[in-house]
mmCIF file of C-alpha atoms and ligand atoms in Angstrom:
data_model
loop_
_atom_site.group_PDB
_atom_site.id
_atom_site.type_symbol
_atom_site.label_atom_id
_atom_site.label_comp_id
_atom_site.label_asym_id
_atom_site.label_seq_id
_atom_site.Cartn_x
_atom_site.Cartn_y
_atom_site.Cartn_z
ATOM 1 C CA UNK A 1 -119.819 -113.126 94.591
ATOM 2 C CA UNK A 2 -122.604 -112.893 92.655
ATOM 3 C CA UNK A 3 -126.424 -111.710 93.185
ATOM 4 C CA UNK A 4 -129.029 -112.653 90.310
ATOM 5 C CA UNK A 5 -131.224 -109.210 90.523
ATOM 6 C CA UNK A 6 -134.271 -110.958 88.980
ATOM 7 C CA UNK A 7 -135.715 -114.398 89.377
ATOM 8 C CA UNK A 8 -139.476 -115.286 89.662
ATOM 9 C CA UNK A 9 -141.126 -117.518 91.548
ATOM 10 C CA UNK A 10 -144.381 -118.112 89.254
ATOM 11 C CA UNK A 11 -145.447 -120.807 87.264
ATOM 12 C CA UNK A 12 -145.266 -121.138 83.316
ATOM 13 C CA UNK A 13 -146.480 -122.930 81.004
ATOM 14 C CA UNK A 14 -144.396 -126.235 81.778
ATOM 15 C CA UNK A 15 -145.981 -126.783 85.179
ATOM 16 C CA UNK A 16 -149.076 -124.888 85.547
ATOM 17 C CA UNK A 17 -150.417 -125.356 89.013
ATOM 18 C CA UNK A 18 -147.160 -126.317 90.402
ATOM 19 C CA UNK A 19 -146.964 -125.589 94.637
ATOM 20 C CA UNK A 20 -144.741 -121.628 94.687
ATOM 21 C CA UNK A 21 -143.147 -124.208 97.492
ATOM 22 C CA UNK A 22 -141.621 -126.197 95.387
ATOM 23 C CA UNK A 23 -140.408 -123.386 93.017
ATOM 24 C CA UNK A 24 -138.767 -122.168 95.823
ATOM 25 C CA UNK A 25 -136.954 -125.447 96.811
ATOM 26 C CA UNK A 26 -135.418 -125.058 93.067
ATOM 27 C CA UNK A 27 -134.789 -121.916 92.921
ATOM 28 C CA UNK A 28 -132.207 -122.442 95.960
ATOM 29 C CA UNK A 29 -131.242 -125.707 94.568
ATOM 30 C CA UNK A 30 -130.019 -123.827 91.256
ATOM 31 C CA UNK A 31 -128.297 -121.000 93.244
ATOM 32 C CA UNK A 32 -125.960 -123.617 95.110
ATOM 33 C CA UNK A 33 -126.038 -125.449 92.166
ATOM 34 C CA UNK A 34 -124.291 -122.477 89.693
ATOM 35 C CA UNK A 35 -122.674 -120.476 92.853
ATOM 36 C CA UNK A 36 -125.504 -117.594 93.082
ATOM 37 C CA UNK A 37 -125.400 -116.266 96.148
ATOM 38 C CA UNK A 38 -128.101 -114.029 96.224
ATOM 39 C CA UNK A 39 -131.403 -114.029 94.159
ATOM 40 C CA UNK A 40 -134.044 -111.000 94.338
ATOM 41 C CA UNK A 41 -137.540 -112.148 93.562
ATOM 42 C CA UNK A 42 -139.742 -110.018 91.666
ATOM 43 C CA UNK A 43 -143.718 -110.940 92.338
ATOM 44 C CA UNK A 44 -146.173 -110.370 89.138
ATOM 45 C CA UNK A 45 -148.425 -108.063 88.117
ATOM 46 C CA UNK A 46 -151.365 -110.428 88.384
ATOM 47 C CA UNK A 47 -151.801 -112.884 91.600
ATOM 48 C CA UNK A 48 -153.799 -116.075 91.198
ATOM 49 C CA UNK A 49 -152.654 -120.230 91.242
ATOM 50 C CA UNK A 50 -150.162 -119.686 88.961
ATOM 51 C CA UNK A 51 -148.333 -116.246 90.360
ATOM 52 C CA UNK A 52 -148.503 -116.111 93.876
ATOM 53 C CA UNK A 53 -148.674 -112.752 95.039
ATOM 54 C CA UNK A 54 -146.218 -110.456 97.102
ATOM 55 C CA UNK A 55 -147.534 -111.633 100.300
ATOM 56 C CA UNK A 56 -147.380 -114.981 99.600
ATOM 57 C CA UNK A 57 -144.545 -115.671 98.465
ATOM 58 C CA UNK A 58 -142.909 -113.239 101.549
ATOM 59 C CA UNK A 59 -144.748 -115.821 103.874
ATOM 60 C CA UNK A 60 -142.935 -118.659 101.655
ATOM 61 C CA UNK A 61 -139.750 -116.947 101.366
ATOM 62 C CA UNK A 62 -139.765 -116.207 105.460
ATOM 63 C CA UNK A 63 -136.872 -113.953 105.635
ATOM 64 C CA UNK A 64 -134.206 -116.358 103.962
ATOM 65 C CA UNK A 65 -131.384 -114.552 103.807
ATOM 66 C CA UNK A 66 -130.488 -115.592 100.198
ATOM 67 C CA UNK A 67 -133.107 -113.761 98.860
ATOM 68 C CA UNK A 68 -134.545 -110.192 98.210
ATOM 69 C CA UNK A 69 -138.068 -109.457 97.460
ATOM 70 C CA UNK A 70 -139.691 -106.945 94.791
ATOM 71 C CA UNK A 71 -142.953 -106.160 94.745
ATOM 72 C CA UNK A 72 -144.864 -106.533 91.295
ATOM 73 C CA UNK A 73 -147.263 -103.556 91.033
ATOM 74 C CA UNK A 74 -150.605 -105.067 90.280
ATOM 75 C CA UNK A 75 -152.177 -101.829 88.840
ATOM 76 C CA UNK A 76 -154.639 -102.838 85.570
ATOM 77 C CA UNK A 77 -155.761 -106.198 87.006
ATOM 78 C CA UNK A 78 -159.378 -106.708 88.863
ATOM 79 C CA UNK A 79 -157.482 -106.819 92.100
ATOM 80 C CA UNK A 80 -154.889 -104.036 92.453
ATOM 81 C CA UNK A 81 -152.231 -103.485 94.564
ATOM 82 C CA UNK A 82 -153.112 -101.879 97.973
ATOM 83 C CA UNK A 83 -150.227 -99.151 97.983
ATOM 84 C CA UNK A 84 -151.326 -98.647 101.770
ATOM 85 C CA UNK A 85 -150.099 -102.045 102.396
ATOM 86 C CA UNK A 86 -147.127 -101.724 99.972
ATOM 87 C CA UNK A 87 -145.802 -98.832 101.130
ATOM 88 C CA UNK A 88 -146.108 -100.254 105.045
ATOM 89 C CA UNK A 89 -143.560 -103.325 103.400
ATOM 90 C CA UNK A 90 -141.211 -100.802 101.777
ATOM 91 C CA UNK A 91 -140.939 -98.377 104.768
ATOM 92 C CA UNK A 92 -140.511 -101.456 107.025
ATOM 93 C CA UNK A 93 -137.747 -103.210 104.455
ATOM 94 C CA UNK A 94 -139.918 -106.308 104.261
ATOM 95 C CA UNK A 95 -140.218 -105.708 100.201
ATOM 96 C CA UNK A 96 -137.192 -103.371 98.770
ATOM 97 C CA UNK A 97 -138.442 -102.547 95.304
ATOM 98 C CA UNK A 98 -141.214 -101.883 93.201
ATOM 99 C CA UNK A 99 -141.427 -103.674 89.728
ATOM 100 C CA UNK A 100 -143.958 -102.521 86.978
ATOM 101 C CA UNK A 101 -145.129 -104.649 84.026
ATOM 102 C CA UNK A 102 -146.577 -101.722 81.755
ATOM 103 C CA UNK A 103 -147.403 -103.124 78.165
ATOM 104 C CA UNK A 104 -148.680 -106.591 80.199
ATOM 105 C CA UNK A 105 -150.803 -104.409 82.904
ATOM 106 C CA UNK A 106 -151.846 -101.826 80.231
ATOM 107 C CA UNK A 107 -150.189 -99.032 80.913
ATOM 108 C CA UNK A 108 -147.573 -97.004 79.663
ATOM 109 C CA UNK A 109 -143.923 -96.081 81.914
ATOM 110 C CA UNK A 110 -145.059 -92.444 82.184
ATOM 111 C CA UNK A 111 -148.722 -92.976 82.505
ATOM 112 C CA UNK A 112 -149.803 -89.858 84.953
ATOM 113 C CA UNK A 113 -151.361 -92.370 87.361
ATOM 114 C CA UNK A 114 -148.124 -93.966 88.331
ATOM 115 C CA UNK A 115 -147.257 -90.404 90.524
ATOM 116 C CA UNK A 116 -148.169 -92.164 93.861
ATOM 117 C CA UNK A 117 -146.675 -95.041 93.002
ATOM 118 C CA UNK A 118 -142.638 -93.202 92.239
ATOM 119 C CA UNK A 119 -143.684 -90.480 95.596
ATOM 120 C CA UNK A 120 -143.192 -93.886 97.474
ATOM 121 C CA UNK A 121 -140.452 -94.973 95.763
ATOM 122 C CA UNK A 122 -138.751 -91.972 96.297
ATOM 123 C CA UNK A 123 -139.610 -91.234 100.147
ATOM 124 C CA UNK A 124 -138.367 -94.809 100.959
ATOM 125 C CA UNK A 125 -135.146 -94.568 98.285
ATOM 126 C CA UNK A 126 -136.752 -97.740 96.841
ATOM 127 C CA UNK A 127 -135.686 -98.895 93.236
ATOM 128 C CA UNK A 128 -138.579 -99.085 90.650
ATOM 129 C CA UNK A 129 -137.786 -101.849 88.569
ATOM 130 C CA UNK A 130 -139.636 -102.031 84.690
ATOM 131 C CA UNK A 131 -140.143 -104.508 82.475
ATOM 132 C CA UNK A 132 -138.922 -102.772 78.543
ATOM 133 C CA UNK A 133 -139.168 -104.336 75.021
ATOM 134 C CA UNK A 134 -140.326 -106.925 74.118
ATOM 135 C CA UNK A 135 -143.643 -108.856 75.635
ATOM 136 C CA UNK A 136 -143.813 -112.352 75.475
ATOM 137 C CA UNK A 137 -147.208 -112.060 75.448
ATOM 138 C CA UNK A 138 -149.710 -111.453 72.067
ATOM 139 C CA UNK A 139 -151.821 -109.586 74.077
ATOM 140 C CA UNK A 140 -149.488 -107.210 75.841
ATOM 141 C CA UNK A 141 -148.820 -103.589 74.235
ATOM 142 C CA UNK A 142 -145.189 -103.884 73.414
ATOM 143 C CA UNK A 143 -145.659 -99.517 73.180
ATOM 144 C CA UNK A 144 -146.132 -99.229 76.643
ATOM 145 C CA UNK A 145 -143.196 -100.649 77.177
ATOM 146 C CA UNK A 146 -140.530 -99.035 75.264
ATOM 147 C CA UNK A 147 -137.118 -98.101 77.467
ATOM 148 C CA UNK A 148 -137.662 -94.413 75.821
ATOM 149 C CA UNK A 149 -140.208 -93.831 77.808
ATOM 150 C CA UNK A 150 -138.255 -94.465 80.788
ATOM 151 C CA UNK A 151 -136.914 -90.854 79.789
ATOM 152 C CA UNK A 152 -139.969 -89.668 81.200
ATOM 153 C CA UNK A 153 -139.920 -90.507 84.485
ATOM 154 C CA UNK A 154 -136.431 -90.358 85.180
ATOM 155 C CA UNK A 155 -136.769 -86.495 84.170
ATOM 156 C CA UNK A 156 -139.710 -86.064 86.507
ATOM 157 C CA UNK A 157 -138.838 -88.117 89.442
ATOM 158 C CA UNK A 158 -134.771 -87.253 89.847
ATOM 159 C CA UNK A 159 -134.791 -88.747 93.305
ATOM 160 C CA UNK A 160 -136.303 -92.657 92.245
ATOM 161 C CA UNK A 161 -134.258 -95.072 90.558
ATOM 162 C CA UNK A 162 -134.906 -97.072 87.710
ATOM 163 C CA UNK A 163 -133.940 -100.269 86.562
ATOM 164 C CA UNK A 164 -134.616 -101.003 82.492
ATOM 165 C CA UNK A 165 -134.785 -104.955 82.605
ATOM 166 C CA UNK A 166 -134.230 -106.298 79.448
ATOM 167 C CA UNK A 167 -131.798 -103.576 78.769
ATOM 168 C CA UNK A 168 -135.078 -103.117 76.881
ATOM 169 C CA UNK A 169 -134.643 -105.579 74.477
ATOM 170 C CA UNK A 170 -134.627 -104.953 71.271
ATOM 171 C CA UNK A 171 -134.065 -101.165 71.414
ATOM 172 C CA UNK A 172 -130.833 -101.329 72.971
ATOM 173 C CA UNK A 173 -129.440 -97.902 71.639
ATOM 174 C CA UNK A 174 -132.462 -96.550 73.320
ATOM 175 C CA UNK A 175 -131.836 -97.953 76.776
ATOM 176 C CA UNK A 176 -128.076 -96.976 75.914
ATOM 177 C CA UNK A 177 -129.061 -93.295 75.330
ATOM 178 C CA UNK A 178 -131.823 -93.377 78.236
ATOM 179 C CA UNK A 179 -128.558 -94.837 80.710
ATOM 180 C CA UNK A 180 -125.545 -92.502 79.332
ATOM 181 C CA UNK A 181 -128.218 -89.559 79.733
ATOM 182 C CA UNK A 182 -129.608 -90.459 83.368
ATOM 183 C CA UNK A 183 -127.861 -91.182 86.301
ATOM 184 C CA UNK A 184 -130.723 -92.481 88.536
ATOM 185 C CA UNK A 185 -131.343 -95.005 85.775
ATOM 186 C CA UNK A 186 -129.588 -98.492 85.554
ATOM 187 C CA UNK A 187 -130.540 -101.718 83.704
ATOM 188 C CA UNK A 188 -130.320 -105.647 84.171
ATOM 189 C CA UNK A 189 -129.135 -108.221 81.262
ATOM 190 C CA UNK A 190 -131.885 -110.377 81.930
ATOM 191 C CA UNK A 191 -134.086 -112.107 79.859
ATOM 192 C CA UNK A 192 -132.593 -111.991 76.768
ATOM 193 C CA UNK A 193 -133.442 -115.485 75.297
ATOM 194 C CA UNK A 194 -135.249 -117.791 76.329
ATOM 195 C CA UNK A 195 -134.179 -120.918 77.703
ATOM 196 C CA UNK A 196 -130.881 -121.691 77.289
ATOM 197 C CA UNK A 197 -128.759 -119.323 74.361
ATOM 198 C CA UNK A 198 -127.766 -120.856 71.193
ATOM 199 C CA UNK A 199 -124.521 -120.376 69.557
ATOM 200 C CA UNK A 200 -125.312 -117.706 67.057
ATOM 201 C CA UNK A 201 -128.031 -116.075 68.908
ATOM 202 C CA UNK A 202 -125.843 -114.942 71.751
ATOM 203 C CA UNK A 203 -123.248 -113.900 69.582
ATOM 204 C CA UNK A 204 -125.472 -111.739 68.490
ATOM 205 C CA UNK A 205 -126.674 -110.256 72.252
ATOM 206 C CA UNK A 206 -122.576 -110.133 73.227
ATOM 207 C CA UNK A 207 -122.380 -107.726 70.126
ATOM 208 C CA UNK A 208 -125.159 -105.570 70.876
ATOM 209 C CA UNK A 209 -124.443 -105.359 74.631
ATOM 210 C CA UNK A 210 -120.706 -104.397 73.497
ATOM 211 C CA UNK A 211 -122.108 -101.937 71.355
ATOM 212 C CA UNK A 212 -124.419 -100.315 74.453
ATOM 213 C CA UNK A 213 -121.212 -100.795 76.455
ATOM 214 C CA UNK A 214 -119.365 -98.344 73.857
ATOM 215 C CA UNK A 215 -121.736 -95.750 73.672
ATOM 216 C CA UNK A 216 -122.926 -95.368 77.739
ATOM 217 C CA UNK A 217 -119.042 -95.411 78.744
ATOM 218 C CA UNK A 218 -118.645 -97.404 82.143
ATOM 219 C CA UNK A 219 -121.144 -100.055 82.419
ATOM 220 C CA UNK A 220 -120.214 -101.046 85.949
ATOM 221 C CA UNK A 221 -121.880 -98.120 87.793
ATOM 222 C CA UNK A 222 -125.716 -98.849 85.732
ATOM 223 C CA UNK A 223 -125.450 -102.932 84.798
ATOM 224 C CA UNK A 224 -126.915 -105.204 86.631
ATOM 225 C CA UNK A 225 -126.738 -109.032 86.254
ATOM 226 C CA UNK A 226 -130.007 -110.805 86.219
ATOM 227 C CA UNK A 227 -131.055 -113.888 84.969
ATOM 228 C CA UNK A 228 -134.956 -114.245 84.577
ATOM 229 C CA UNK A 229 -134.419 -117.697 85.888
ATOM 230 C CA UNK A 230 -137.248 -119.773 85.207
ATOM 231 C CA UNK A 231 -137.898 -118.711 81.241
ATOM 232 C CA UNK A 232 -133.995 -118.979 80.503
ATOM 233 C CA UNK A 233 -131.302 -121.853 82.168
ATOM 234 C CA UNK A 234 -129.685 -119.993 85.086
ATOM 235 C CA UNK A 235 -125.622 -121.724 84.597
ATOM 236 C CA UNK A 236 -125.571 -121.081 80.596
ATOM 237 C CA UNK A 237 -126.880 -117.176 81.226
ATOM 238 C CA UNK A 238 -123.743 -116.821 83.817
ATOM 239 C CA UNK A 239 -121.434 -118.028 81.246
ATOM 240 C CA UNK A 240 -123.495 -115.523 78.794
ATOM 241 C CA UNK A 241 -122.047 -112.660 81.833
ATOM 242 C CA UNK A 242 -118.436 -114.406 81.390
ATOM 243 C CA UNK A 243 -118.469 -114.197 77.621
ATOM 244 C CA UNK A 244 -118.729 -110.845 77.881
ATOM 245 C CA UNK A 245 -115.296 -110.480 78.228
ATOM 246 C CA UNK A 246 -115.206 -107.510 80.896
ATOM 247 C CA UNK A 247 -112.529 -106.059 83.005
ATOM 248 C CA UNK A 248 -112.653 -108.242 86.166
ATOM 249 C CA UNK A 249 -113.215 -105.129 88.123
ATOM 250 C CA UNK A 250 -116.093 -104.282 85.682
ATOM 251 C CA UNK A 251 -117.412 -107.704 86.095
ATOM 252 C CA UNK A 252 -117.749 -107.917 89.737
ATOM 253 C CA UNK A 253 -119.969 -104.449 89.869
ATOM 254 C CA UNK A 254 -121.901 -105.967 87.290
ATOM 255 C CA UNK A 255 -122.110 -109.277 88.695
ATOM 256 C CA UNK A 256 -123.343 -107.886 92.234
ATOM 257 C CA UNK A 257 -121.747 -104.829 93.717
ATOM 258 C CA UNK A 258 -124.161 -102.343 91.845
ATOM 259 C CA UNK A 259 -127.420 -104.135 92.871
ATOM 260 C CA UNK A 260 -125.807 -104.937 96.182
ATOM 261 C CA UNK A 261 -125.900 -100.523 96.529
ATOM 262 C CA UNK A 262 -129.181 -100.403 95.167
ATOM 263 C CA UNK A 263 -130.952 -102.635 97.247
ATOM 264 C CA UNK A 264 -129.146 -101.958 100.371
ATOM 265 C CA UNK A 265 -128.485 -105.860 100.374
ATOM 266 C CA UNK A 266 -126.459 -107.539 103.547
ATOM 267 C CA UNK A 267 -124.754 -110.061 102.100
ATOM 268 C CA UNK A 268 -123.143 -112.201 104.539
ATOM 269 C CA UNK A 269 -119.277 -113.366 103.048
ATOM 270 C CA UNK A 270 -119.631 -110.167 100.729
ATOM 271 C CA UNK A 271 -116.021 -108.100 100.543
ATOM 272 C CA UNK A 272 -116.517 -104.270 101.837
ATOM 273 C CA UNK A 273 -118.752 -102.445 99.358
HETATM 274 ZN ZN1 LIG B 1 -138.750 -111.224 84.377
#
């Protein structure tokens, strides 16, 4: 079994333009391709031709049971998210997370205006997932987005959980630290290169996510595999998950029991949680 806990469906620079319909059609044709059973989608922080926005790409995504979706706050941008309307999709498990994109969206993690935002996440025990480190983006505040910070909020909101993507890459002692400390705060692998890994360069992320490993004690019970499928190759960042030589028991909560809990996913052929 295994669920890929973040995918997007938006366009980059390769195919700007590009119908989300199509993105789709590969996106499934990559899961049966590399054995991914499950994919949760995370919508943007922005919505226009290129990143389709929450409701869109529900109306594209029509219930499939192979997929998740997570809404992308839109909370700096000219049009911002309606948390009216977000919080309807949450209570009535059409969307089952929140993501934030602080740094891009101009805001830090613990920014006092986010309070509304982690009082819904909490009443409808929906995970608030956050991009940490590093922006790909020159104009992003890379600041905002330091996994430190996700400290904060954890503190303050004990009943919302968090999910450090990146593992907050490169400050991966902090996000080890900011896990080993909180339990209401877990982390996806994601996004770590971009593309597909070379040789030395993922030696190098095995070592430091062995290192995190070390320090937070079990990483089964916070780790959560996730891809970041388009901006890196979805088979070589599996065998990136196999190469890091884990328990098999250890593996499998990594590779989709933990997210499966968090998200409350049904996955049909899925052994007994
Ligand atoms: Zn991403």
């Amino acid at each position: 079994m295994l669920v890929d806990c973040h995918v997007h469906l938006n366009n980059y620079t390769q195919n700007p333009g590009r119908p989300t319909k199509e993105n789709v059609d590969e996106l499934f044709a990559k899961m049966a391709e590399h054995g991914v059973d499950h994919a949760v989608v995370l919508t943007s922080y922005k919505a226009d031709v290129d990143r389709p926005s929450a409701e869109q790409i529900l109306e594209i995504l029509a219930d499939d049971p192979r997929t998740t979706v997570v809404e992308g706050l839109r909370w700096r941008s000219e049009a911002r998210t309606d948390l009216f309307h977000m919080e309807e999709r949450l209570r009535d498990g059409i969307v089952k997370g929140i993501k934030l994109y602080p740094g891009y969206d101009k805001y830090p993690i613990n920014d006092p205006s986010l309070e509304t935002v982690f009082r819904i996440a909490a009443k409808y025990d929906a995970p608030v997932m956050i991009h940490c480190g590093d922006t790909y983006a020159k104009d992003a505040k890379v600041r905002m987005a330091h996994p430190l910070l996700v400290d904060d909020v954890a503190v303050d909101y004990p009943d919302v959980k968090f999910v450090i993507c990146h593992l907050g890459n490169p400050w991966f002692q902090d996000t080890a630290e900011v896990l080993y400390k909180n339990d209401n705060v877990y982390a996806d692998i994601s996004g770590l290169t971009l593309g597909d890994f070379d040789y030395e360069f993922e030696r190098y992320m095995v070592t430091r996510v062995k290192d995190m490993i070390t320090y937070m004690g079990d990483p089964g019970s916070q780790l959560l595999y996730g891809s970041d499928w388009p901006l890196v190759g979805m088979g070589r960042y599996i065998k990136f998950l196999h190469n890091l030589d884990l328990p098999d028991d250890v593996k499998d909560n990594i590779a989709w029991r933990t997210t499966a809990k968090l998200f409350k996913l049904k996955l049909p052929g899925a052994p007994p949680l």
